[in-house]
Short mmCIF file of C-alpha atoms in Angstrom, two decimals:
data_model
loop_
_atom_site.label_atom_id
_atom_site.label_comp_id
_atom_site.label_asym_id
_atom_site.label_seq_id
_atom_site.Cartn_x
_atom_site.Cartn_y
_atom_site.Cartn_z
CA UNK R 1 27.42 -78.48 -23.21
CA UNK R 2 31.06 -77.66 -22.53
CA UNK R 3 33.92 -79.95 -23.42
CA UNK R 4 35.98 -81.44 -20.59
CA UNK R 5 39.06 -79.37 -19.94
CA UNK R 6 42.52 -80.90 -19.65
CA UNK R 7 45.54 -78.67 -19.23
CA UNK R 8 49.00 -78.56 -17.78
CA UNK R 9 49.09 -75.69 -15.31
CA UNK R 10 51.65 -73.22 -16.58
CA UNK R 11 52.68 -72.05 -13.15
CA UNK R 12 54.05 -75.50 -12.33
CA UNK R 13 56.38 -75.35 -15.32
CA UNK R 14 57.22 -71.74 -14.59
CA UNK R 15 58.44 -72.43 -11.07
CA UNK R 16 59.98 -75.88 -11.59
CA UNK R 17 63.37 -76.05 -9.93
CA UNK R 18 62.84 -72.64 -8.40
CA UNK R 19 59.93 -72.10 -6.04
CA UNK R 20 57.09 -74.18 -4.67
CA UNK R 21 53.77 -72.56 -3.93
CA UNK R 22 52.82 -72.38 -0.30
CA UNK R 23 49.74 -71.25 1.60
CA UNK R 24 47.02 -73.25 -0.13
CA UNK R 25 46.81 -76.11 -2.57
CA UNK R 26 44.20 -75.58 -5.27
CA UNK R 27 44.71 -79.03 -6.78
CA UNK R 28 43.25 -80.84 -3.78
CA UNK R 29 39.96 -78.96 -3.76
CA UNK R 30 36.76 -79.92 -5.54
CA UNK R 31 34.75 -76.92 -4.35
CA UNK R 32 32.77 -75.00 -6.95
CA UNK R 33 30.10 -72.34 -7.28
CA UNK R 34 27.32 -71.67 -9.73
CA UNK R 35 27.78 -68.27 -11.33
CA UNK R 36 25.81 -66.24 -13.85
CA UNK R 37 27.90 -64.16 -16.21
CA UNK R 38 26.70 -60.59 -16.90
CA UNK R 39 24.31 -60.26 -19.84
CA UNK R 40 26.89 -58.00 -21.53
CA UNK R 41 29.43 -60.84 -21.66
CA UNK R 42 28.44 -61.98 -25.15
CA UNK R 43 26.88 -60.71 -28.35
CA UNK R 44 26.46 -63.06 -31.28
CA UNK R 45 26.07 -63.02 -35.04
CA UNK R 46 24.18 -65.78 -36.90
CA UNK R 47 24.20 -68.08 -33.87
CA UNK R 48 22.70 -68.37 -30.40
CA UNK R 49 24.92 -67.24 -27.51
CA UNK R 50 26.35 -69.69 -24.97
CA UNK R 51 24.46 -69.96 -21.68
CA UNK R 52 25.36 -67.41 -19.04
CA UNK R 53 25.07 -69.90 -16.18
CA UNK R 54 28.41 -71.59 -15.53
CA UNK R 55 30.11 -73.65 -12.85
CA UNK R 56 33.37 -72.24 -11.53
CA UNK R 57 35.68 -74.70 -9.80
CA UNK R 58 37.95 -73.47 -7.06
CA UNK R 59 41.12 -74.99 -8.48
CA UNK R 60 40.45 -73.55 -11.96
CA UNK R 61 39.71 -70.07 -10.62
CA UNK R 62 42.89 -70.06 -8.53
CA UNK R 63 45.02 -71.40 -11.38
CA UNK R 64 43.75 -68.69 -13.74
CA UNK R 65 44.37 -66.01 -11.13
CA UNK R 66 47.91 -67.24 -10.55
CA UNK R 67 48.62 -67.40 -14.27
CA UNK R 68 47.43 -63.82 -14.80
CA UNK R 69 49.45 -62.51 -11.86
CA UNK R 70 52.57 -64.29 -13.09
CA UNK R 71 52.04 -62.98 -16.61
CA UNK R 72 51.53 -59.40 -15.39
CA UNK R 73 54.70 -59.54 -13.28
CA UNK R 74 56.65 -61.05 -16.18
CA UNK R 75 55.60 -58.29 -18.59
CA UNK R 76 56.31 -55.57 -16.04
CA UNK R 77 59.82 -56.93 -15.58
CA UNK R 78 60.30 -57.19 -19.36
CA UNK R 79 59.41 -53.50 -19.56
CA UNK R 80 62.11 -52.73 -17.00
CA UNK R 81 64.69 -54.93 -18.74
CA UNK R 82 64.02 -53.11 -22.00
CA UNK R 83 64.59 -49.75 -20.35
CA UNK R 84 67.87 -51.14 -18.98
CA UNK R 85 68.83 -51.97 -22.61
CA UNK R 86 69.05 -55.67 -21.80
CA UNK R 87 66.21 -56.30 -24.26
CA UNK R 88 66.59 -54.68 -27.66
CA UNK R 89 64.60 -54.42 -30.86
CA UNK R 90 60.86 -54.88 -31.02
CA UNK R 91 58.98 -55.74 -27.84
CA UNK R 92 55.20 -55.86 -27.50
CA UNK R 93 53.69 -56.41 -24.04
CA UNK R 94 50.25 -57.79 -23.18
CA UNK R 95 49.77 -55.94 -19.89
CA UNK R 96 46.01 -55.55 -19.40
CA UNK R 97 45.14 -58.30 -21.89
CA UNK R 98 46.01 -61.28 -19.67
CA UNK R 99 42.47 -62.68 -19.53
CA UNK R 100 42.52 -63.68 -23.21
CA UNK R 101 45.55 -66.05 -23.25
CA UNK R 102 44.77 -67.38 -19.77
CA UNK R 103 41.07 -67.99 -20.40
CA UNK R 104 41.75 -69.49 -23.81
CA UNK R 105 44.35 -71.91 -22.45
CA UNK R 106 41.95 -72.97 -19.69
CA UNK R 107 39.52 -74.11 -22.42
CA UNK R 108 42.20 -75.91 -24.46
CA UNK R 109 44.01 -79.19 -24.36
CA UNK R 110 47.69 -79.35 -25.26
CA UNK R 111 46.70 -80.87 -28.62
CA UNK R 112 44.66 -77.82 -29.62
CA UNK R 113 46.73 -75.39 -31.67
CA UNK R 114 47.25 -71.66 -31.13
CA UNK R 115 48.88 -69.17 -33.49
CA UNK R 116 49.11 -65.43 -32.97
CA UNK R 117 50.89 -62.25 -34.04
CA UNK R 118 53.77 -60.55 -32.28
CA UNK R 119 52.19 -59.75 -28.89
CA UNK R 120 52.94 -63.31 -27.94
CA UNK R 121 54.74 -63.51 -24.58
CA UNK R 122 51.57 -64.41 -22.66
CA UNK R 123 50.55 -67.13 -25.08
CA UNK R 124 54.07 -68.59 -25.01
CA UNK R 125 53.90 -68.78 -21.22
CA UNK R 126 50.48 -70.42 -21.28
CA UNK R 127 51.58 -73.00 -23.85
CA UNK R 128 54.20 -74.28 -21.40
CA UNK R 129 57.32 -72.14 -21.72
CA UNK R 130 58.98 -71.01 -18.49
CA UNK R 131 59.48 -67.40 -17.47
CA UNK R 132 63.21 -68.00 -17.72
CA UNK R 133 62.96 -69.26 -21.32
CA UNK R 134 60.97 -66.18 -22.29
CA UNK R 135 63.36 -63.73 -20.64
CA UNK R 136 66.35 -65.52 -22.16
CA UNK R 137 64.75 -65.24 -25.58
CA UNK R 138 64.01 -61.56 -25.09
CA UNK R 139 67.64 -60.97 -24.17
CA UNK R 140 68.96 -63.02 -27.12
CA UNK R 141 70.45 -65.83 -25.01
CA UNK R 142 70.98 -69.39 -26.22
CA UNK R 143 68.72 -70.73 -23.46
CA UNK R 144 65.72 -68.90 -24.89
CA UNK R 145 62.61 -70.68 -26.15
CA UNK R 146 63.83 -70.02 -29.73
CA UNK R 147 67.52 -70.33 -28.78
CA UNK R 148 67.98 -66.56 -28.73
CA UNK R 149 67.23 -66.09 -32.43
CA UNK R 150 63.55 -65.21 -32.40
CA UNK R 151 63.29 -62.40 -29.89
CA UNK R 152 60.01 -60.93 -28.74
CA UNK R 153 58.04 -61.66 -31.90
CA UNK R 154 59.07 -65.22 -32.72
CA UNK R 155 58.48 -67.57 -29.81
CA UNK R 156 57.22 -71.12 -30.22
CA UNK R 157 56.21 -74.07 -28.04
CA UNK R 158 54.39 -77.37 -28.46
CA UNK R 159 51.16 -76.74 -30.39
CA UNK R 160 51.99 -73.03 -30.38
CA UNK R 161 52.97 -71.80 -33.83
CA UNK R 162 54.15 -68.33 -32.88
CA UNK R 163 54.70 -65.38 -32.52
CA UNK R 164 54.65 -64.00 -36.13
CA UNK R 165 56.07 -60.62 -37.11
CA UNK R 166 54.15 -59.93 -40.33
CA UNK R 167 50.76 -58.36 -39.67
CA UNK R 168 47.98 -60.82 -40.49
CA UNK R 169 50.28 -63.43 -42.05
CA UNK R 170 49.55 -65.95 -39.30
CA UNK R 171 45.85 -66.13 -40.21
CA UNK R 172 46.11 -68.24 -43.40
CA UNK R 173 48.82 -70.33 -41.72
CA UNK R 174 46.34 -71.01 -38.92
CA UNK R 175 43.73 -72.06 -41.46
CA UNK R 176 46.30 -74.50 -42.81
CA UNK R 177 46.85 -75.95 -39.34
CA UNK R 178 43.08 -76.41 -38.98
CA UNK R 179 43.05 -78.13 -42.39
CA UNK R 180 45.69 -80.54 -41.11
CA UNK R 181 43.56 -81.33 -38.06
CA UNK R 182 40.56 -82.14 -40.24
CA UNK R 183 42.66 -84.10 -42.71
CA UNK R 184 44.08 -86.26 -39.91
CA UNK R 185 40.65 -86.70 -38.35
CA UNK R 186 41.68 -85.49 -34.89
CA UNK R 187 39.23 -83.79 -32.56
CA UNK R 188 41.17 -80.60 -31.97
CA UNK R 189 40.71 -76.95 -32.88
CA UNK R 190 43.02 -74.13 -33.94
CA UNK R 191 42.72 -70.69 -32.36
CA UNK R 192 43.92 -68.13 -34.91
CA UNK R 193 44.59 -64.80 -33.19
CA UNK R 194 45.01 -61.42 -34.85
CA UNK R 195 44.45 -57.81 -33.84
CA UNK R 196 41.89 -55.23 -34.87
CA UNK R 197 44.65 -53.62 -36.93
CA UNK R 198 45.13 -56.82 -38.94
CA UNK R 199 41.39 -57.40 -39.34
CA UNK R 200 41.33 -55.40 -42.60
CA UNK R 201 43.98 -57.58 -44.26
CA UNK R 202 42.77 -59.33 -47.39
CA UNK R 203 44.35 -62.61 -46.36
CA UNK R 204 42.08 -62.72 -43.30
CA UNK R 205 39.00 -62.83 -45.52
CA UNK R 206 40.61 -65.39 -47.79
CA UNK R 207 41.17 -67.60 -44.76
CA UNK R 208 37.52 -67.13 -43.70
CA UNK R 209 36.43 -68.35 -47.13
CA UNK R 210 38.57 -71.48 -47.19
CA UNK R 211 37.71 -72.37 -43.59
CA UNK R 212 34.00 -72.06 -44.30
CA UNK R 213 34.24 -73.88 -47.63
CA UNK R 214 35.99 -76.87 -46.07
CA UNK R 215 34.26 -76.61 -42.65
CA UNK R 216 37.56 -76.45 -40.81
CA UNK R 217 37.90 -76.48 -36.99
CA UNK R 218 39.24 -72.92 -37.18
CA UNK R 219 38.40 -70.38 -34.49
CA UNK R 220 39.39 -66.89 -35.64
CA UNK R 221 40.01 -64.62 -32.66
CA UNK R 222 40.25 -60.86 -33.14
CA UNK R 223 41.87 -59.25 -30.10
CA UNK R 224 40.22 -55.85 -30.25
CA UNK R 225 42.17 -53.51 -27.99
CA UNK R 226 40.71 -50.50 -29.84
CA UNK R 227 43.94 -49.35 -31.48
CA UNK R 228 45.98 -50.76 -34.35
CA UNK R 229 49.28 -49.21 -33.26
CA UNK R 230 47.89 -45.71 -32.68
CA UNK R 231 44.98 -45.81 -35.11
CA UNK R 232 41.51 -46.24 -33.65
CA UNK R 233 39.01 -48.66 -35.13
CA UNK R 234 36.74 -45.74 -36.03
CA UNK R 235 39.45 -44.36 -38.33
CA UNK R 236 40.48 -47.67 -39.92
CA UNK R 237 37.40 -49.89 -40.15
CA UNK R 238 34.13 -49.31 -41.98
CA UNK R 239 32.70 -52.11 -39.82
CA UNK R 240 34.28 -52.17 -36.35
CA UNK R 241 32.02 -55.06 -35.28
CA UNK R 242 34.77 -57.58 -35.94
CA UNK R 243 32.72 -60.58 -34.87
CA UNK R 244 30.43 -59.98 -37.87
CA UNK R 245 33.28 -59.72 -40.38
CA UNK R 246 33.05 -63.37 -41.40
CA UNK R 247 29.73 -62.62 -43.16
CA UNK R 248 28.90 -66.30 -43.81
CA UNK R 249 30.87 -67.38 -40.72
CA UNK R 250 29.01 -67.01 -37.37
CA UNK R 251 30.60 -64.85 -34.73
CA UNK R 252 30.59 -63.86 -31.08
CA UNK R 253 31.80 -60.77 -29.25
CA UNK R 254 33.22 -61.53 -25.79
CA UNK R 255 34.15 -59.38 -22.82
CA UNK R 256 37.88 -60.10 -23.08
CA UNK R 257 38.57 -58.47 -19.71
CA UNK R 258 36.67 -61.27 -17.92
CA UNK R 259 38.71 -64.48 -17.84
CA UNK R 260 35.63 -66.54 -16.98
CA UNK R 261 33.76 -65.26 -20.03
CA UNK R 262 36.81 -65.95 -22.20
CA UNK R 263 37.19 -69.51 -20.97
CA UNK R 264 33.46 -70.28 -21.29
CA UNK R 265 33.18 -68.83 -24.80
CA UNK R 266 36.33 -70.59 -26.06
CA UNK R 267 35.03 -73.95 -24.83
CA UNK R 268 31.70 -73.18 -26.50
CA UNK R 269 33.45 -72.26 -29.76
CA UNK R 270 35.35 -75.55 -29.71
CA UNK R 271 32.10 -77.44 -29.28
CA UNK R 272 30.70 -75.49 -32.25
CA UNK R 273 33.51 -76.60 -34.54
CA UNK R 274 33.50 -80.18 -33.24
CA UNK R 275 29.79 -80.50 -34.02
CA UNK R 276 30.58 -80.05 -37.71
CA UNK R 277 29.28 -76.49 -38.04
CA UNK R 278 32.55 -75.14 -39.39
CA UNK R 279 34.58 -72.12 -38.26
CA UNK R 280 33.74 -69.37 -35.80
CA UNK R 281 34.85 -65.72 -35.53
CA UNK R 282 35.43 -64.44 -32.00
CA UNK R 283 36.04 -60.82 -31.04
CA UNK R 284 37.75 -60.45 -27.68
CA UNK R 285 37.17 -56.88 -26.51
CA UNK R 286 40.23 -56.12 -24.42
CA UNK R 287 42.57 -53.24 -23.56
CA UNK R 288 46.33 -52.83 -23.39
CA UNK R 289 47.60 -50.54 -20.67
CA UNK R 290 50.89 -49.74 -22.35
CA UNK R 291 51.73 -48.50 -25.80
CA UNK R 292 51.70 -50.58 -28.95
CA UNK R 293 55.41 -51.30 -28.46
CA UNK R 294 58.22 -50.00 -26.31
CA UNK R 295 58.73 -46.99 -28.59
CA UNK R 296 55.10 -45.92 -28.13
CA UNK R 297 54.18 -44.09 -24.89
CA UNK R 298 50.53 -44.88 -25.62
CA UNK R 299 49.33 -41.41 -24.66
CA UNK R 300 49.33 -39.53 -27.99
CA UNK R 301 46.07 -41.10 -29.20
CA UNK R 302 44.35 -41.59 -25.83
CA UNK R 303 44.50 -39.84 -22.48
CA UNK R 304 46.20 -41.00 -19.31
CA UNK R 305 42.82 -40.65 -17.63
CA UNK R 306 41.32 -43.20 -20.03
CA UNK R 307 44.02 -45.75 -19.25
CA UNK R 308 43.72 -45.17 -15.52
CA UNK R 309 39.95 -45.53 -15.72
CA UNK R 310 40.32 -48.94 -17.37
CA UNK R 311 42.88 -50.03 -14.79
CA UNK R 312 40.69 -49.01 -11.88
CA UNK R 313 37.32 -50.24 -13.16
CA UNK R 314 37.92 -53.15 -15.53
CA UNK R 315 41.19 -54.88 -14.66
CA UNK R 316 41.03 -58.63 -15.38
CA UNK R 317 43.17 -59.62 -12.39
CA UNK R 318 41.30 -57.43 -9.92
CA UNK R 319 37.97 -58.68 -11.27
CA UNK R 320 38.80 -62.34 -10.67
CA UNK R 321 40.49 -61.55 -7.36
CA UNK R 322 37.28 -59.98 -6.07
CA UNK R 323 35.25 -63.06 -7.06
CA UNK R 324 37.73 -65.48 -5.47
CA UNK R 325 37.49 -63.64 -2.16
CA UNK R 326 33.70 -63.35 -2.42
CA UNK R 327 33.35 -67.09 -3.08
CA UNK R 328 35.71 -68.00 -0.23
CA UNK R 329 38.14 -69.82 -2.52
CA UNK R 330 41.08 -68.10 -0.82
CA UNK R 331 41.84 -65.46 1.79
CA UNK R 332 43.48 -62.10 1.28
CA UNK R 333 46.66 -63.48 2.84
CA UNK R 334 46.63 -66.48 0.48
CA UNK R 335 46.53 -64.22 -2.56
CA UNK R 336 49.16 -61.85 -1.21
CA UNK R 337 51.44 -64.82 -0.58
CA UNK R 338 51.10 -65.97 -4.17
CA UNK R 339 51.71 -62.45 -5.49
CA UNK R 340 54.89 -62.35 -3.43
CA UNK R 341 56.02 -65.72 -4.78
CA UNK R 342 55.20 -64.72 -8.36
CA UNK R 343 57.51 -61.74 -7.95
CA UNK R 344 60.25 -64.05 -6.64
CA UNK R 345 59.81 -66.46 -9.57
CA UNK R 346 60.09 -63.65 -12.10
CA UNK R 347 63.03 -61.96 -10.37
CA UNK R 348 64.97 -65.22 -10.21
CA UNK R 349 64.22 -65.99 -13.88
CA UNK R 350 65.39 -62.55 -14.97
CA UNK R 351 68.65 -62.77 -13.03
CA UNK R 352 69.36 -66.23 -14.41
CA UNK R 353 68.69 -65.13 -18.00
CA UNK R 354 71.00 -62.11 -17.62
CA UNK R 355 73.89 -64.46 -16.98
CA UNK R 356 73.10 -66.97 -19.72
CA UNK R 357 75.39 -67.14 -22.78
CA UNK R 358 74.64 -65.71 -26.21
CA UNK R 359 74.37 -68.15 -29.14
CA UNK R 360 77.73 -69.30 -30.50
CA UNK R 361 78.88 -67.94 -33.83
CA UNK R 362 79.06 -71.53 -35.08
CA UNK R 363 75.29 -71.71 -34.63
CA UNK R 364 74.60 -68.62 -36.72
CA UNK R 365 72.96 -70.56 -39.57
CA UNK R 366 71.47 -73.40 -37.53
CA UNK R 367 67.68 -73.60 -37.92
CA UNK R 368 67.88 -70.91 -40.62
CA UNK R 369 68.82 -73.04 -43.64
CA UNK R 370 68.65 -76.78 -44.24
CA UNK R 371 72.10 -78.04 -43.38
CA UNK R 372 74.30 -78.15 -46.45
CA UNK R 373 72.33 -75.43 -48.26
CA UNK R 374 73.81 -72.40 -46.48
CA UNK R 375 74.70 -69.66 -48.98
CA UNK R 376 78.27 -68.54 -49.48
CA UNK R 377 77.33 -64.90 -49.09
CA UNK R 378 74.52 -62.76 -47.74
CA UNK R 379 73.81 -59.39 -49.38
CA UNK R 380 77.30 -59.20 -50.84
CA UNK R 381 79.11 -60.25 -47.66
CA UNK R 382 81.01 -63.50 -47.30
CA UNK R 383 79.71 -65.75 -44.56
CA UNK R 384 83.12 -65.69 -42.87
CA UNK R 385 82.71 -61.94 -42.39
CA UNK R 386 79.49 -62.50 -40.48
CA UNK R 387 80.42 -65.60 -38.54
CA UNK R 388 81.67 -69.14 -38.84
CA UNK R 389 79.28 -71.30 -40.85
CA UNK R 390 78.19 -74.43 -39.05
CA UNK R 391 78.30 -77.26 -41.63
CA UNK R 392 78.46 -80.32 -39.47
#
């Protein structure tokens, strides 16, 4: 049995004060279809798989489609802004992996917690940030979600604990968040996301142990996009079946390119933890179309033909789009209209962020040190050389 889903639709926040969606209104519809997921959707370890038969509601399908289209357009524009040197430093895009953050959010309430690594733009959007806040953060502007100080890797929102730059370091932190949930006696779960490259970190296994020992509502999610930077799983992992890595923690492998499978499995994993069975390890098999980061062309360890094959045969947006049309949830013109409006939302957000101010020098130490504890010097340089210290 799946838990009832309650969520704030990200697209509403994303377009607030900017654009309203025209054409069709998904919120007013109660239409649904019965659908059987492909048998290849799940593979489990030490547990029975969730049922393949699901109900897909029209409004949920359309919301997930819109969220993925908006996310794809946002990341494409971020790529362009980086090449224009308006975004600097590290920047990791989730193009191709949209089904995981969108499907996960569809199974969550706002009181469930999510923590991830540095490929975090999509999760930040789904947790309620606006496109403008994300672009402003990427460009180091004071209107950013982290006030221009976090950049691509350090974004936060309500019940979203980042955006963390140290590989694997978010996993034990996530276990701590799950411990808090159990300690407070709230019926919420924590989704702890890490990549296949981080899966070999010792702290990941330490977190498995503590979560199992204390039966925490921790759902460990390995986003397996086949490459840790440019290193394939076959070269880095003695056991590339990441959903079995918990050993004494049950696991499930999910087709992470199917947003319906992601949503269904995440709701099922929550029910698992809420029933007192302890943690769960999920492996979301997904694929990034771009390189690991902006400095990686993504073609030195795989071929262009491979990437194009994934785009043309297994794209998460195209897959859901085909189903929406087949089920009669929307027409071709409806979907084209939304895609046009998504582009307008993103373009307006980017232009607005370009003109936003940078953080003031007086705010250099704000949110870095507890007020009154700012050091007099940093690495041999007086604070006055770096900027005016804010001591109010």
